Amino acid sequence: MNQLQKRIKISTLIKKHFPLINLCCWHSAAIMEFYRHVAIHDFLLVEVEKDAVDPVYYFLKETNKNTFKEPAREIIEDFVFNCNDSIIVKALISEAPIIPFGKIYVPTLEKILVDIYADTETFFFLPIQ
């Protein structure tokens, strides 16, 4: 299953079980094309409303043991990077710019750039200057 199919599947499952929440689903590979000499760390980011982080995390954890809820840097280094099909569940900022892409919502480039700069726990491995 490729990255897009996986994102569609997970987004569809979440929307089916939690129809009223806003979510954004994207893959770390989206930013790797902008970095030439950085090791590729492969994980899926599922961002949901703050109140839905716990229920969505436990829901995804039932089917994917490599699901992590807002992990700290040490957890990302020790577990997320060393697992296949890792999923990180995080809180979605309420005014974050997301756009529809077929059946799923994805972040705009603006959101990705702000996240890379502001979320130093998740994106610590990227060289930010």
mmCIF file of C-alpha atoms in Angstrom:
data_model
loop_
_atom_site.group_PDB
_atom_site.id
_atom_site.type_symbol
_atom_site.label_atom_id
_atom_site.label_comp_id
_atom_site.label_asym_id
_atom_site.label_seq_id
_atom_site.Cartn_x
_atom_site.Cartn_y
_atom_site.Cartn_z
ATOM 1 C CA MET A 1 0.000 0.000 0.000
ATOM 2 C CA ASN A 2 1.508 3.344 -0.989
ATOM 3 C CA GLN A 3 1.515 6.467 1.191
ATOM 4 C CA LEU A 4 -1.543 8.048 -0.411
ATOM 5 C CA GLN A 5 -3.602 4.866 -0.111
ATOM 6 C CA LYS A 6 -2.595 4.544 3.530
ATOM 7 C CA ARG A 7 -3.557 8.164 4.257
ATOM 8 C CA ILE A 8 -6.919 7.705 2.544
ATOM 9 C CA LYS A 9 -7.580 4.465 4.441
ATOM 10 C CA ILE A 10 -6.713 5.938 7.841
ATOM 11 C CA SER A 11 -8.598 9.195 7.202
ATOM 12 C CA THR A 12 -11.661 7.253 6.060
ATOM 13 C CA LEU A 13 -11.560 5.012 9.142
ATOM 14 C CA ILE A 14 -11.243 7.982 11.477
ATOM 15 C CA LYS A 15 -14.056 9.887 9.736
ATOM 16 C CA LYS A 16 -16.273 6.797 9.891
ATOM 17 C CA HIS A 17 -15.821 6.407 13.657
ATOM 18 C CA PHE A 18 -15.484 10.108 14.502
ATOM 19 C CA PRO A 19 -17.607 11.891 11.868
ATOM 20 C CA LEU A 20 -17.695 15.298 13.558
ATOM 21 C CA ILE A 21 -13.988 15.944 14.033
ATOM 22 C CA ASN A 22 -11.630 17.867 11.793
ATOM 23 C CA LEU A 23 -8.481 16.055 10.820
ATOM 24 C CA CYS A 24 -5.416 16.450 8.679
ATOM 25 C CA CYS A 25 -3.359 13.495 7.528
ATOM 26 C CA TRP A 26 0.063 13.786 5.921
ATOM 27 C CA HIS A 27 3.289 11.868 5.501
ATOM 28 C CA SER A 28 6.795 12.924 6.489
ATOM 29 C CA ALA A 29 7.917 12.192 2.926
ATOM 30 C CA ALA A 30 6.171 15.432 1.938
ATOM 31 C CA ILE A 31 9.005 17.427 3.492
ATOM 32 C CA MET A 32 11.878 15.128 2.619
ATOM 33 C CA GLU A 33 11.963 16.248 -1.003
ATOM 34 C CA PHE A 34 13.087 19.693 0.214
ATOM 35 C CA TYR A 35 16.041 18.283 2.151
ATOM 36 C CA ARG A 36 18.875 16.698 0.208
ATOM 37 C CA HIS A 37 21.291 15.485 2.881
ATOM 38 C CA VAL A 38 18.956 14.459 5.663
ATOM 39 C CA ALA A 39 18.167 10.865 6.546
ATOM 40 C CA ILE A 40 14.622 10.001 5.561
ATOM 41 C CA HIS A 41 12.405 9.266 8.531
ATOM 42 C CA ASP A 42 9.188 7.694 7.421
ATOM 43 C CA PHE A 43 6.049 8.317 9.490
ATOM 44 C CA LEU A 44 2.449 9.384 9.088
ATOM 45 C CA LEU A 45 1.111 12.421 10.935
ATOM 46 C CA VAL A 46 -2.556 12.391 11.908
ATOM 47 C CA GLU A 47 -3.625 15.712 13.361
ATOM 48 C CA VAL A 48 -7.044 15.942 14.987
ATOM 49 C CA GLU A 49 -8.877 18.395 17.218
ATOM 50 C CA LYS A 50 -7.378 18.625 20.702
ATOM 51 C CA ASP A 51 -10.329 16.896 22.404
ATOM 52 C CA ALA A 52 -10.142 13.990 19.955
ATOM 53 C CA VAL A 53 -6.435 13.163 20.313
ATOM 54 C CA ASP A 54 -6.930 10.467 22.963
ATOM 55 C CA PRO A 55 -9.917 8.680 21.359
ATOM 56 C CA VAL A 56 -8.297 8.713 17.906
ATOM 57 C CA TYR A 57 -4.988 7.516 19.340
ATOM 58 C CA TYR A 58 -6.600 4.539 21.095
ATOM 59 C CA PHE A 59 -8.696 3.770 18.025
ATOM 60 C CA LEU A 60 -5.624 3.679 15.751
ATOM 61 C CA LYS A 61 -3.566 1.809 18.358
ATOM 62 C CA GLU A 62 -6.028 -1.116 18.121
ATOM 63 C CA THR A 63 -5.026 -1.755 14.508
ATOM 64 C CA ASN A 64 -1.475 -0.367 14.417
ATOM 65 C CA LYS A 65 0.805 -1.017 17.386
ATOM 66 C CA ASN A 66 3.257 1.588 16.061
ATOM 67 C CA THR A 67 0.937 4.486 16.903
ATOM 68 C CA PHE A 68 2.281 7.239 19.153
ATOM 69 C CA LYS A 69 0.439 10.098 20.851
ATOM 70 C CA GLU A 70 2.316 13.414 20.748
ATOM 71 C CA PRO A 71 5.656 11.677 21.375
ATOM 72 C CA ALA A 72 8.669 13.395 22.881
ATOM 73 C CA ARG A 73 11.945 13.546 20.994
ATOM 74 C CA GLU A 74 13.352 10.486 22.793
ATOM 75 C CA ILE A 75 10.341 8.362 21.830
ATOM 76 C CA ILE A 76 10.630 9.492 18.216
ATOM 77 C CA GLU A 77 14.347 8.655 18.129
ATOM 78 C CA ASP A 78 14.023 5.289 19.867
ATOM 79 C CA PHE A 79 10.744 3.979 18.491
ATOM 80 C CA VAL A 80 9.129 5.988 15.681
ATOM 81 C CA PHE A 81 12.242 5.996 13.507
ATOM 82 C CA ASN A 82 12.814 2.282 14.098
ATOM 83 C CA CYS A 83 9.323 1.074 13.234
ATOM 84 C CA ASN A 84 7.606 0.493 9.944
ATOM 85 C CA ASP A 85 4.263 2.210 9.426
ATOM 86 C CA SER A 86 4.627 4.564 12.397
ATOM 87 C CA ILE A 87 1.730 6.914 13.057
ATOM 88 C CA ILE A 88 1.985 10.051 15.186
ATOM 89 C CA VAL A 89 -1.293 11.461 16.503
ATOM 90 C CA LYS A 90 -1.122 15.154 17.401
ATOM 91 C CA ALA A 91 -3.462 18.015 18.167
ATOM 92 C CA LEU A 92 -4.490 20.078 15.151
ATOM 93 C CA ILE A 93 -4.246 23.822 15.655
ATOM 94 C CA SER A 94 -7.787 25.115 15.184
ATOM 95 C CA GLU A 95 -6.921 27.718 12.552
ATOM 96 C CA ALA A 96 -4.293 25.656 10.752
ATOM 97 C CA PRO A 97 -4.556 25.975 6.975
ATOM 98 C CA ILE A 98 -5.614 22.601 5.596
ATOM 99 C CA ILE A 99 -7.104 21.862 2.192
ATOM 100 C CA PRO A 100 -9.127 19.018 0.716
ATOM 101 C CA PHE A 101 -7.219 16.610 -1.508
ATOM 102 C CA GLY A 102 -9.676 14.086 -2.864
ATOM 103 C CA LYS A 103 -11.169 12.272 0.128
ATOM 104 C CA ILE A 104 -8.727 13.598 2.722
ATOM 105 C CA TYR A 105 -7.534 16.879 4.174
ATOM 106 C CA VAL A 106 -3.853 17.723 3.887
ATOM 107 C CA PRO A 107 -1.775 20.640 5.177
ATOM 108 C CA THR A 108 -0.889 23.587 3.014
ATOM 109 C CA LEU A 109 2.782 24.367 2.431
ATOM 110 C CA GLU A 110 2.400 27.241 4.900
ATOM 111 C CA LYS A 111 1.289 24.845 7.639
ATOM 112 C CA ILE A 112 4.126 22.434 6.924
ATOM 113 C CA LEU A 113 6.724 25.216 7.098
ATOM 114 C CA VAL A 114 5.292 26.600 10.344
ATOM 115 C CA ASP A 115 5.161 23.110 11.863
ATOM 116 C CA ILE A 116 8.782 22.413 10.927
ATOM 117 C CA TYR A 117 9.889 25.661 12.540
ATOM 118 C CA ALA A 118 7.593 25.646 15.595
ATOM 119 C CA ASP A 119 7.355 21.951 16.493
ATOM 120 C CA THR A 120 10.930 21.253 17.493
ATOM 121 C CA GLU A 121 9.967 18.029 19.301
ATOM 122 C CA THR A 122 8.568 16.276 16.230
ATOM 123 C CA PHE A 123 10.880 17.755 13.604
ATOM 124 C CA PHE A 124 14.117 17.929 15.600
ATOM 125 C CA PHE A 125 15.954 15.953 12.905
ATOM 126 C CA LEU A 126 15.537 18.692 10.292
ATOM 127 C CA PRO A 127 18.222 21.375 10.016
ATOM 128 C CA ILE A 128 16.460 24.659 10.802
ATOM 129 C CA GLN A 129 18.445 27.868 10.674
#
